[in-house]
CSV table of C-alpha atoms and ligand atoms in Angstrom, one decimal:
chain,number,residue,atom,x,y,z
A,1,UNK,CA,5.4,-143.5,185.9
A,2,UNK,CA,6.9,-146.6,184.3
A,3,UNK,CA,5.2,-149.7,185.5
A,4,UNK,CA,7.4,-152.8,186.2
A,5,UNK,CA,7.0,-155.4,183.6
A,6,UNK,CA,5.4,-158.6,184.9
A,7,UNK,CA,4.1,-161.6,183.0
A,8,UNK,CA,3.5,-163.7,186.1
A,9,UNK,CA,0.9,-163.0,188.7
A,10,UNK,CA,0.5,-164.9,192.0
A,11,UNK,CA,-0.2,-168.0,190.0
A,12,UNK,CA,1.4,-168.1,186.7
A,13,UNK,CA,0.6,-166.0,183.6
A,14,UNK,CA,-3.1,-165.1,183.2
A,15,UNK,CA,-5.0,-163.0,180.7
A,16,UNK,CA,-8.1,-162.5,178.5
A,17,UNK,CA,-7.6,-164.7,175.4
A,18,UNK,CA,-6.7,-162.7,172.3
A,19,UNK,CA,-6.6,-159.5,174.2
A,20,UNK,CA,-4.1,-159.8,177.1
A,21,UNK,CA,-2.8,-163.2,176.0
A,22,UNK,CA,-2.5,-163.8,172.3
A,23,UNK,CA,-1.0,-166.7,170.3
A,24,UNK,CA,1.9,-164.3,169.3
A,25,UNK,CA,2.7,-163.7,172.9
A,26,UNK,CA,2.4,-167.4,173.6
A,27,UNK,CA,5.1,-168.1,171.0
A,28,UNK,CA,7.4,-165.6,172.6
A,29,UNK,CA,6.6,-166.9,176.1
A,30,UNK,CA,7.5,-170.3,174.7
A,31,UNK,CA,10.8,-168.9,173.5
A,32,UNK,CA,11.5,-167.4,176.9
A,33,UNK,CA,10.7,-170.6,178.7
A,34,UNK,CA,12.8,-172.7,176.3
A,35,UNK,CA,15.7,-170.3,176.8
A,36,UNK,CA,15.3,-170.4,180.6
A,37,UNK,CA,15.4,-174.2,180.5
A,38,UNK,CA,18.4,-174.2,178.1
A,39,UNK,CA,16.6,-176.5,175.8
A,40,UNK,CA,15.9,-179.9,177.4
A,41,UNK,CA,12.7,-181.9,177.4
A,42,UNK,CA,9.4,-180.4,178.6
A,43,UNK,CA,6.0,-182.0,179.2
A,44,UNK,CA,3.1,-179.9,177.9
A,45,UNK,CA,-0.6,-180.1,178.7
A,46,UNK,CA,-3.7,-177.9,178.8
A,47,UNK,CA,-7.1,-177.7,180.6
A,48,UNK,CA,-10.5,-177.8,178.9
A,49,UNK,CA,-10.7,-174.1,177.7
A,50,UNK,CA,-11.7,-173.4,174.1
A,51,UNK,CA,-8.4,-171.6,173.6
A,52,UNK,CA,-6.3,-174.4,175.1
A,53,UNK,CA,-5.2,-176.2,171.8
A,54,UNK,CA,-4.5,-172.9,170.1
A,55,UNK,CA,-2.3,-171.4,172.8
A,56,UNK,CA,-0.7,-174.8,173.5
A,57,UNK,CA,0.4,-175.1,169.8
A,58,UNK,CA,1.8,-171.6,170.0
A,59,UNK,CA,3.8,-172.3,173.2
A,60,UNK,CA,5.1,-175.5,171.7
A,61,UNK,CA,6.3,-173.7,168.5
A,62,UNK,CA,8.0,-171.3,170.8
A,63,UNK,CA,9.7,-174.0,172.8
A,64,UNK,CA,10.7,-176.1,169.7
A,65,UNK,CA,12.3,-173.0,168.1
A,66,UNK,CA,14.7,-172.7,171.0
A,67,UNK,CA,15.6,-176.3,170.7
A,68,UNK,CA,13.4,-177.7,173.5
A,69,UNK,CA,11.9,-181.1,172.9
A,70,UNK,CA,8.2,-181.3,173.8
A,71,UNK,CA,6.3,-184.3,175.1
A,72,UNK,CA,2.7,-183.5,174.5
A,73,UNK,CA,0.5,-185.0,177.3
A,74,UNK,CA,-2.7,-183.4,176.0
A,75,UNK,CA,-5.7,-182.4,178.2
A,76,UNK,CA,-4.9,-182.9,181.9
A,77,UNK,CA,-5.3,-181.5,185.4
A,78,UNK,CA,-2.4,-179.4,186.5
A,79,UNK,CA,-1.4,-181.9,189.3
A,80,UNK,CA,-1.4,-184.8,186.7
A,81,UNK,CA,1.0,-182.9,184.6
A,82,UNK,CA,3.1,-182.1,187.6
A,83,UNK,CA,3.2,-185.7,188.5
A,84,UNK,CA,4.2,-186.7,185.0
A,85,UNK,CA,7.2,-184.3,185.0
A,86,UNK,CA,8.6,-186.0,188.1
A,87,UNK,CA,7.7,-189.5,187.0
A,88,UNK,CA,9.2,-189.2,183.5
A,89,UNK,CA,12.2,-187.2,184.8
A,90,UNK,CA,11.5,-184.4,182.3
A,91,UNK,CA,13.4,-181.1,182.7
A,92,UNK,CA,10.2,-179.4,183.4
A,93,UNK,CA,6.7,-178.8,182.2
A,94,UNK,CA,4.2,-176.2,180.9
A,95,UNK,CA,0.5,-176.2,181.5
A,96,UNK,CA,-1.9,-173.9,179.6
A,97,UNK,CA,-4.6,-173.1,182.1
A,98,UNK,CA,-6.3,-170.2,183.9
A,99,UNK,CA,-7.3,-172.4,186.8
A,100,UNK,CA,-10.4,-170.9,188.4
A,101,UNK,CA,-10.8,-167.9,186.0
A,102,UNK,CA,-13.8,-167.6,183.7
A,103,UNK,CA,-13.7,-169.3,180.3
A,104,UNK,CA,-12.6,-166.2,178.4
A,105,UNK,CA,-9.3,-166.3,180.2
A,106,UNK,CA,-6.3,-168.6,179.8
A,107,UNK,CA,-2.8,-168.7,181.3
A,108,UNK,CA,0.5,-170.5,181.5
A,109,UNK,CA,2.1,-172.3,184.5
A,110,UNK,CA,5.7,-173.4,184.4
A,111,UNK,CA,6.8,-176.5,186.3
A,112,UNK,CA,10.3,-177.3,187.5
A,113,UNK,CA,11.8,-180.8,187.2
A,114,UNK,CA,10.6,-181.8,190.7
A,115,UNK,CA,7.0,-181.2,189.6
A,116,UNK,CA,6.6,-178.0,191.6
A,117,UNK,CA,5.8,-174.7,190.0
A,118,UNK,CA,8.9,-172.6,189.5
A,119,UNK,CA,9.7,-170.0,192.2
A,120,UNK,CA,9.0,-166.3,191.8
A,121,UNK,CA,12.8,-165.7,191.3
A,122,UNK,CA,12.7,-168.1,188.4
A,123,UNK,CA,9.6,-166.4,187.0
A,124,UNK,CA,11.6,-163.1,187.1
A,125,UNK,CA,14.3,-164.8,185.0
A,126,UNK,CA,11.8,-165.8,182.4
A,127,UNK,CA,10.3,-162.2,182.4
A,128,UNK,CA,13.8,-160.8,181.9
A,129,UNK,CA,14.3,-163.0,178.8
A,130,UNK,CA,10.9,-162.1,177.5
A,131,UNK,CA,11.0,-158.4,177.9
A,132,UNK,CA,14.7,-158.1,177.1
A,133,UNK,CA,14.2,-160.1,173.9
A,134,UNK,CA,17.0,-162.4,175.0
A,135,UNK,CA,15.5,-165.6,173.8
A,136,UNK,CA,18.0,-167.8,171.9
A,137,UNK,CA,16.6,-169.4,168.9
A,138,UNK,CA,18.2,-172.7,167.7
A,139,UNK,CA,20.0,-173.4,164.5
A,140,UNK,CA,17.7,-175.1,162.0
A,141,UNK,CA,19.5,-178.4,162.7
A,142,UNK,CA,18.8,-178.1,166.5
A,143,UNK,CA,15.1,-177.3,166.4
A,144,UNK,CA,13.2,-179.3,169.1
A,145,UNK,CA,11.0,-182.3,168.4
A,146,UNK,CA,7.5,-183.0,169.5
A,147,UNK,CA,6.0,-186.3,170.3
A,148,UNK,CA,3.0,-187.5,172.2
A,149,UNK,CA,3.1,-188.7,175.8
A,150,UNK,CA,0.0,-190.8,176.3
A,151,UNK,CA,-1.1,-192.3,179.6
A,152,UNK,CA,-0.3,-189.6,182.2
A,153,UNK,CA,-3.9,-189.7,183.6
A,154,UNK,CA,-3.5,-193.4,184.3
A,155,UNK,CA,-0.1,-193.0,186.0
A,156,UNK,CA,-1.4,-190.1,188.1
A,157,UNK,CA,-4.5,-191.9,189.3
A,158,UNK,CA,-2.3,-194.9,190.2
A,159,UNK,CA,0.0,-192.6,192.0
A,160,UNK,CA,-2.8,-191.1,194.1
A,161,UNK,CA,-4.2,-194.5,195.1
A,162,UNK,CA,-0.8,-195.6,196.4
A,163,UNK,CA,-1.0,-192.9,199.1
A,164,UNK,CA,-4.2,-194.2,200.7
A,165,UNK,CA,-5.6,-197.4,202.1
A,166,UNK,CA,-7.4,-198.3,198.9
A,167,UNK,CA,-8.6,-201.7,200.2
A,168,UNK,CA,-10.3,-200.1,203.2
A,169,UNK,CA,-12.0,-197.5,201.0
A,170,UNK,CA,-13.1,-200.1,198.5
A,171,UNK,CA,-14.8,-202.1,201.3
A,172,UNK,CA,-17.0,-199.1,202.1
A,173,UNK,CA,-18.7,-198.8,198.7
A,174,UNK,CA,-19.2,-195.1,199.1
A,175,UNK,CA,-21.5,-193.1,196.9
A,176,UNK,CA,-19.7,-190.0,195.7
A,177,UNK,CA,-21.0,-187.0,193.7
A,178,UNK,CA,-18.4,-185.3,191.6
A,179,UNK,CA,-18.8,-181.8,190.0
A,180,UNK,CA,-16.0,-181.6,187.4
A,181,UNK,CA,-16.6,-177.9,186.4
A,182,UNK,CA,-16.9,-179.1,182.8
A,183,UNK,CA,-13.1,-179.3,182.9
A,184,UNK,CA,-10.2,-181.6,183.5
A,185,UNK,CA,-11.2,-182.7,187.0
A,186,UNK,CA,-13.8,-184.8,185.1
A,187,UNK,CA,-10.9,-186.8,183.6
A,188,UNK,CA,-9.5,-187.9,186.9
A,189,UNK,CA,-12.0,-187.6,189.8
A,190,UNK,CA,-14.7,-190.1,188.6
A,191,UNK,CA,-12.0,-192.5,187.4
A,192,UNK,CA,-10.2,-192.4,190.8
A,193,UNK,CA,-13.4,-192.8,192.7
A,194,UNK,CA,-14.5,-195.8,190.7
A,195,UNK,CA,-11.2,-197.4,191.2
A,196,UNK,CA,-11.7,-196.8,194.9
A,197,UNK,CA,-14.9,-198.8,194.8
A,198,UNK,CA,-17.2,-195.9,194.9
A,199,UNK,CA,-20.5,-195.5,193.2
A,200,UNK,CA,-20.0,-192.4,191.1
A,201,UNK,CA,-22.6,-189.8,190.2
A,202,UNK,CA,-21.4,-186.8,188.2
A,203,UNK,CA,-22.6,-183.3,187.4
A,204,UNK,CA,-20.8,-180.9,185.0
A,205,UNK,CA,-18.6,-183.8,184.0
A,206,UNK,CA,-18.8,-183.4,180.2
A,207,UNK,CA,-15.8,-181.5,178.9
A,208,UNK,CA,-16.9,-178.1,177.6
A,209,UNK,CA,-14.5,-175.2,177.4
A,210,UNK,CA,-17.4,-172.7,177.7
A,211,UNK,CA,-18.0,-174.0,181.3
A,212,UNK,CA,-21.8,-174.1,180.9
A,213,UNK,CA,-22.5,-175.8,184.3
A,214,UNK,CA,-21.0,-173.3,186.7
A,215,UNK,CA,-18.1,-170.8,187.0
A,216,UNK,CA,-14.9,-172.8,187.6
A,217,UNK,CA,-14.1,-171.3,190.9
A,218,UNK,CA,-15.4,-173.7,193.6
A,219,UNK,CA,-16.9,-170.9,195.8
A,220,UNK,CA,-20.0,-171.8,197.9
A,221,UNK,CA,-22.2,-169.6,195.7
A,222,UNK,CA,-21.2,-171.8,192.7
A,223,UNK,CA,-21.8,-175.1,194.4
A,224,UNK,CA,-25.6,-175.0,195.0
A,225,UNK,CA,-26.3,-177.7,192.5
A,226,UNK,CA,-23.6,-180.0,194.0
A,227,UNK,CA,-25.0,-179.5,197.5
A,228,UNK,CA,-28.6,-180.1,196.6
A,229,UNK,CA,-27.8,-183.1,194.4
A,230,UNK,CA,-25.7,-184.8,197.1
A,231,UNK,CA,-28.9,-184.8,199.3
A,232,UNK,CA,-31.2,-185.7,196.4
A,233,UNK,CA,-29.2,-188.8,195.5
A,234,UNK,CA,-28.3,-189.7,199.0
A,235,UNK,CA,-24.5,-189.6,198.4
A,236,UNK,CA,-22.0,-190.0,201.2
A,237,UNK,CA,-19.8,-187.2,199.8
A,238,UNK,CA,-19.7,-184.5,197.2
A,239,UNK,CA,-16.6,-182.9,195.7
A,240,UNK,CA,-16.2,-180.0,193.3
A,241,UNK,CA,-13.0,-179.1,191.5
A,242,UNK,CA,-11.7,-175.8,190.1
A,243,UNK,CA,-10.9,-175.4,186.4
A,244,UNK,CA,-7.5,-177.2,186.5
A,245,UNK,CA,-8.5,-179.6,189.4
A,246,UNK,CA,-5.7,-178.6,191.8
A,247,UNK,CA,-8.3,-177.4,194.3
A,248,UNK,CA,-11.3,-179.3,195.7
A,249,UNK,CA,-14.2,-178.3,197.9
A,250,UNK,CA,-16.2,-181.0,199.6
A,251,UNK,CA,-19.9,-181.3,200.6
A,252,UNK,CA,-21.0,-183.6,203.4
A,253,UNK,CA,-23.8,-186.2,203.2
A,254,UNK,CA,-26.2,-183.6,204.5
A,255,UNK,CA,-25.5,-181.2,201.7
A,256,UNK,CA,-23.3,-178.8,203.8
A,257,UNK,CA,-20.4,-177.1,201.9
A,258,UNK,CA,-17.2,-177.7,204.0
A,259,UNK,CA,-14.9,-174.7,204.1
A,260,UNK,CA,-11.4,-175.3,202.7
A,261,UNK,CA,-9.9,-174.6,206.2
A,262,UNK,CA,-12.0,-177.3,207.7
A,263,UNK,CA,-10.9,-179.9,205.1
A,264,UNK,CA,-7.3,-179.0,205.6
A,265,UNK,CA,-7.7,-179.1,209.4
A,266,UNK,CA,-9.2,-182.6,209.2
A,267,UNK,CA,-6.4,-183.9,206.9
A,268,UNK,CA,-3.8,-182.2,209.2
A,269,UNK,CA,-5.3,-183.8,212.3
A,270,UNK,CA,-5.0,-187.4,211.1
A,271,UNK,CA,-1.7,-186.7,209.4
A,272,UNK,CA,-0.3,-185.4,212.8
A,273,UNK,CA,-1.7,-188.4,214.6
A,274,UNK,CA,0.4,-190.6,212.4
A,275,UNK,CA,3.4,-188.2,212.1
A,276,UNK,CA,3.7,-186.3,215.4
A,277,UNK,CA,6.2,-183.3,215.3
A,278,UNK,CA,5.8,-182.7,211.6
A,279,UNK,CA,5.5,-179.2,210.1
A,280,UNK,CA,2.3,-177.9,208.6
A,281,UNK,CA,2.9,-175.2,206.0
A,282,UNK,CA,0.0,-172.7,205.4
A,283,UNK,CA,-0.5,-169.1,204.4
A,284,UNK,CA,-1.5,-166.4,206.9
A,285,UNK,CA,-5.0,-166.5,205.3
A,286,UNK,CA,-5.7,-169.8,207.0
A,287,UNK,CA,-7.8,-170.3,210.1
A,288,UNK,CA,-6.5,-170.4,213.6
A,289,UNK,CA,-8.2,-173.8,213.6
A,290,UNK,CA,-5.0,-175.1,211.9
A,291,UNK,CA,-2.9,-173.9,214.9
A,292,UNK,CA,-5.4,-175.4,217.3
A,293,UNK,CA,-5.1,-178.8,215.6
A,294,UNK,CA,-1.3,-178.5,215.5
A,295,UNK,CA,-1.2,-177.6,219.2
A,296,UNK,CA,-3.4,-180.6,220.1
A,297,UNK,CA,-1.7,-183.2,217.9
A,298,UNK,CA,1.9,-182.1,218.4
A,299,UNK,CA,2.5,-180.3,215.1
A,300,UNK,CA,4.3,-177.2,214.1
A,301,UNK,CA,2.6,-174.5,212.0
A,302,UNK,CA,4.8,-172.6,209.5
A,303,UNK,CA,3.0,-169.5,208.3
A,304,UNK,CA,3.8,-168.2,204.8
A,305,UNK,CA,2.8,-165.4,202.5
A,306,UNK,CA,-0.4,-166.1,200.5
A,307,UNK,CA,-0.1,-168.0,197.2
A,308,UNK,CA,0.3,-171.6,196.3
A,309,UNK,CA,3.8,-171.1,194.8
A,310,UNK,CA,5.0,-169.8,198.2
A,311,UNK,CA,3.5,-172.7,200.1
A,312,UNK,CA,5.0,-175.3,197.7
A,313,UNK,CA,8.4,-173.6,197.7
A,314,UNK,CA,8.4,-173.4,201.5
A,315,UNK,CA,7.5,-177.1,201.8
A,316,UNK,CA,10.4,-177.9,199.5
A,317,UNK,CA,12.9,-175.8,201.6
A,318,UNK,CA,11.7,-177.4,204.9
A,319,UNK,CA,11.1,-180.9,203.5
A,320,UNK,CA,7.6,-180.5,205.0
A,321,UNK,CA,5.1,-183.1,204.1
A,322,UNK,CA,1.8,-181.3,204.4
A,323,UNK,CA,0.6,-177.9,203.3
A,324,UNK,CA,-2.8,-176.4,202.7
A,325,UNK,CA,-4.9,-173.3,201.9
A,326,UNK,CA,-8.3,-172.1,202.9
A,327,UNK,CA,-9.4,-172.1,199.2
A,328,UNK,CA,-9.4,-175.9,199.0
A,329,UNK,CA,-5.8,-176.5,198.1
A,330,UNK,CA,-4.1,-179.4,199.9
A,331,UNK,CA,-0.4,-180.2,199.3
A,332,UNK,CA,0.3,-183.8,200.3
A,333,UNK,CA,4.0,-184.3,200.2
A,334,UNK,CA,4.1,-188.1,200.2
A,335,UNK,CA,2.4,-187.9,196.8
A,336,UNK,CA,3.7,-184.5,195.6
A,337,UNK,CA,4.2,-181.1,197.2
A,338,UNK,CA,1.6,-179.4,195.1
A,339,UNK,CA,-2.1,-178.6,195.3
A,340,UNK,CA,-3.9,-181.7,194.1
A,341,UNK,CA,-7.7,-182.2,193.8
A,342,UNK,CA,-7.7,-185.9,193.2
A,343,UNK,CA,-5.2,-186.5,196.1
A,344,UNK,CA,-7.5,-184.5,198.4
A,345,UNK,CA,-10.5,-186.5,197.3
A,346,UNK,CA,-8.6,-189.8,198.1
A,347,UNK,CA,-7.5,-188.4,201.5
A,348,UNK,CA,-11.1,-187.5,202.5
A,349,UNK,CA,-12.4,-190.9,201.5
A,350,UNK,CA,-9.5,-192.4,203.4
A,351,UNK,CA,-10.4,-190.5,206.6
A,352,UNK,CA,-14.0,-191.6,206.2
A,353,UNK,CA,-13.0,-195.2,205.8
A,354,UNK,CA,-10.4,-195.1,208.6
A,355,UNK,CA,-12.8,-193.6,211.2
A,356,UNK,CA,-16.0,-195.2,209.9
A,357,UNK,CA,-17.5,-191.7,210.4
A,358,UNK,CA,-19.6,-189.6,208.1
A,359,UNK,CA,-17.9,-186.4,206.9
A,360,UNK,CA,-20.4,-184.2,208.9
A,361,UNK,CA,-19.4,-185.9,212.1
A,362,UNK,CA,-15.7,-185.6,211.3
A,363,UNK,CA,-16.1,-181.9,210.6
A,364,UNK,CA,-18.2,-181.5,213.7
A,365,UNK,CA,-15.3,-182.4,215.9
A,366,UNK,CA,-13.2,-179.5,214.6
A,367,UNK,CA,-12.8,-176.3,216.6
A,368,UNK,CA,-15.5,-173.8,215.5
A,369,UNK,CA,-14.7,-170.3,214.2
A,370,UNK,CA,-16.7,-167.5,212.7
A,371,UNK,CA,-15.4,-165.4,209.8
A,372,UNK,CA,-16.1,-162.0,208.4
A,373,UNK,CA,-14.6,-160.1,205.6
A,374,UNK,CA,-14.6,-156.5,204.3
A,375,UNK,CA,-12.6,-154.1,202.1
A,376,UNK,CA,-11.5,-150.5,202.5
A,377,UNK,CA,-10.4,-148.2,199.7
A,378,UNK,CA,-6.8,-147.2,199.7
A,379,UNK,CA,-4.7,-145.6,197.0
A,380,UNK,CA,-1.9,-147.6,195.6
A,381,UNK,CA,0.8,-145.1,196.6
A,382,UNK,CA,-0.5,-145.0,200.2
A,383,UNK,CA,-0.6,-148.7,200.8
A,384,UNK,CA,3.0,-149.1,202.1
A,385,UNK,CA,2.7,-146.1,204.5
A,386,UNK,CA,-0.7,-147.3,205.8
A,387,UNK,CA,0.8,-150.7,206.6
A,388,UNK,CA,3.8,-149.2,208.4
A,389,UNK,CA,1.4,-147.0,210.6
A,390,UNK,CA,-0.9,-150.0,211.3
A,391,UNK,CA,2.1,-152.1,212.3
A,392,UNK,CA,3.3,-149.4,214.6
A,393,UNK,CA,-0.1,-148.9,216.2
A,394,UNK,CA,-0.4,-152.6,216.9
A,395,UNK,CA,3.1,-153.1,218.4
A,396,UNK,CA,3.0,-155.2,221.5
A,397,UNK,CA,0.3,-157.5,220.1
A,398,UNK,CA,1.1,-160.9,218.6
A,399,UNK,CA,1.6,-160.1,214.9
A,400,UNK,CA,3.0,-161.5,211.7
A,401,UNK,CA,3.9,-159.1,208.9
A,402,UNK,CA,5.0,-161.5,206.2
A,403,UNK,CA,2.0,-160.5,204.0
A,404,UNK,CA,0.1,-157.4,205.2
A,405,UNK,CA,-0.3,-157.8,208.9
A,406,UNK,CA,-2.0,-160.6,210.8
A,407,UNK,CA,-2.8,-160.0,214.5
A,408,UNK,CA,-3.8,-162.7,216.9
A,409,UNK,CA,-5.6,-161.9,220.2
A,410,UNK,CA,-5.7,-163.8,223.4
A,411,UNK,CA,-9.3,-164.8,223.0
A,412,UNK,CA,-8.4,-166.7,219.7
A,413,UNK,CA,-9.8,-163.9,217.6
A,414,UNK,CA,-7.5,-162.8,214.7
A,415,UNK,CA,-7.5,-160.3,211.9
A,416,UNK,CA,-5.5,-160.3,208.6
A,417,UNK,CA,-5.2,-156.9,206.9
A,418,UNK,CA,-3.5,-156.9,203.6
A,419,UNK,CA,-3.3,-154.7,200.5
A,420,UNK,CA,-4.8,-156.2,197.4
A,421,UNK,CA,-2.2,-156.8,194.7
A,422,UNK,CA,-4.6,-155.9,191.9
A,423,UNK,CA,-7.0,-153.3,193.2
A,424,UNK,CA,-6.8,-150.0,195.2
A,425,UNK,CA,-8.1,-151.6,198.4
A,426,UNK,CA,-7.2,-153.2,201.7
A,427,UNK,CA,-8.8,-156.5,202.5
A,428,UNK,CA,-9.7,-157.4,206.1
A,429,UNK,CA,-10.4,-161.0,207.2
A,430,UNK,CA,-11.5,-161.5,210.8
A,431,UNK,CA,-12.0,-164.7,212.7
A,432,UNK,CA,-13.2,-165.4,216.2
A,433,UNK,CA,-15.0,-167.9,218.5
A,434,UNK,CA,-18.2,-165.9,218.4
A,435,UNK,CA,-20.0,-164.0,215.6
A,436,UNK,CA,-20.2,-160.9,217.7
A,437,UNK,CA,-16.4,-160.8,218.3
A,438,UNK,CA,-15.7,-161.3,214.6
A,439,UNK,CA,-18.0,-158.3,213.7
A,440,UNK,CA,-16.4,-156.2,216.4
A,441,UNK,CA,-12.9,-156.9,215.1
A,442,UNK,CA,-13.9,-155.9,211.6
A,443,UNK,CA,-15.5,-152.7,212.9
A,444,UNK,CA,-12.5,-151.8,215.1
A,445,UNK,CA,-9.9,-152.4,212.4
A,446,UNK,CA,-11.9,-150.8,209.7
A,447,UNK,CA,-12.0,-147.5,211.7
A,448,UNK,CA,-8.4,-147.8,212.6
A,449,UNK,CA,-7.5,-148.2,208.9
A,450,UNK,CA,-9.8,-145.4,207.8
A,451,UNK,CA,-8.3,-143.1,210.4
A,452,UNK,CA,-4.8,-143.8,209.2
A,453,UNK,CA,-5.8,-143.2,205.5
A,454,UNK,CA,-7.6,-140.0,206.4
A,455,UNK,CA,-4.5,-138.6,208.3
A,456,UNK,CA,-2.2,-139.4,205.3
A,457,UNK,CA,-4.3,-137.3,203.0
B,1,MG,MG1,-6.4,-174.2,190.1
């Protein structure tokens, strides 16, 4: 069986450095990207990984050889590079990052001239050039140039501040604890918070590409130090970024880790108070809490497939101003329609200043849900058939089949059942108003799924 050739996953190109992603490949990827952009001027940056400079030089050589001019912005968060692309009216951008993956990984994200990651269709075009060896190298006289582009961090932090009531935040003198994941969030988060009048305490804020402090994925199990330190130093707020600082997870003043869904629901609530009738774009993996908030504050939820590229592209299509994901990604259109860790930080400080409430109190006002997850083994070749059967069996219920199947029940329970893109399993995510109902949904649909798989054998 011939496997389809893909460079791009759900979130750019990713791989183990010097195994799945080598400098030789990075040159050819640079060639393909340069050919895709038909030369032009691209801004290039990288996160704090040890392999960053090496792979970046390779990508730049690849771009230059096709005639692309490179503006090298240096080490920066993904959203800062995205902001720079728009601000400097570049033709696009490339950031060498593996986001939340462990330090031995790296990756490449490609940015369009509006600062948003390119669409999956555009990724396919780059793959065609790469695998078809269709890159067009320039004549020696037309080889691209490289020069440095300093100052994008300053411009980005200024841009973020413009989208909140900085004066009101400054007056509060908040104490914030920032966990920079030893990566690029450390370049922007503390700086932004200081400029917003905060007293800043940091952990894991020294740049170190081996990520000695914690794994760069801001999951609750990796944020124990943040949670306990917030309490120990008496901070008003804690925030942790992922490896490229496009996602942020918050901790309240009591040391409770706030789920990404809750942060997004809070931002959506106040956004809708100011902008009634607006659309809120979010993947099917998000909580029904988002729907509840939209219903209460006169908003309209637009559900999408899972993946930040899809959310950003859908926002662009609909000219929607707010998007969000349960993993801590908030897309704030008035700034830029991309996930943005520093913007999210400023938005939360803004809400605290605006309401005069502590974060725990703000979160306490949100609708409450319980969640439960599980996975069921399912062979790759059976996945499609299983989904068809499952959809058939649940006809008549309120469902959405954009990405696997999501079923909503009258009691506000819901379940999302979707095949994994990388493993031979189905993932089940249930949510309900009581713990008991959540467990019952998982049990019921696990057996439904298992019965279907057994029958197919
Ligand atoms: Mg990321």
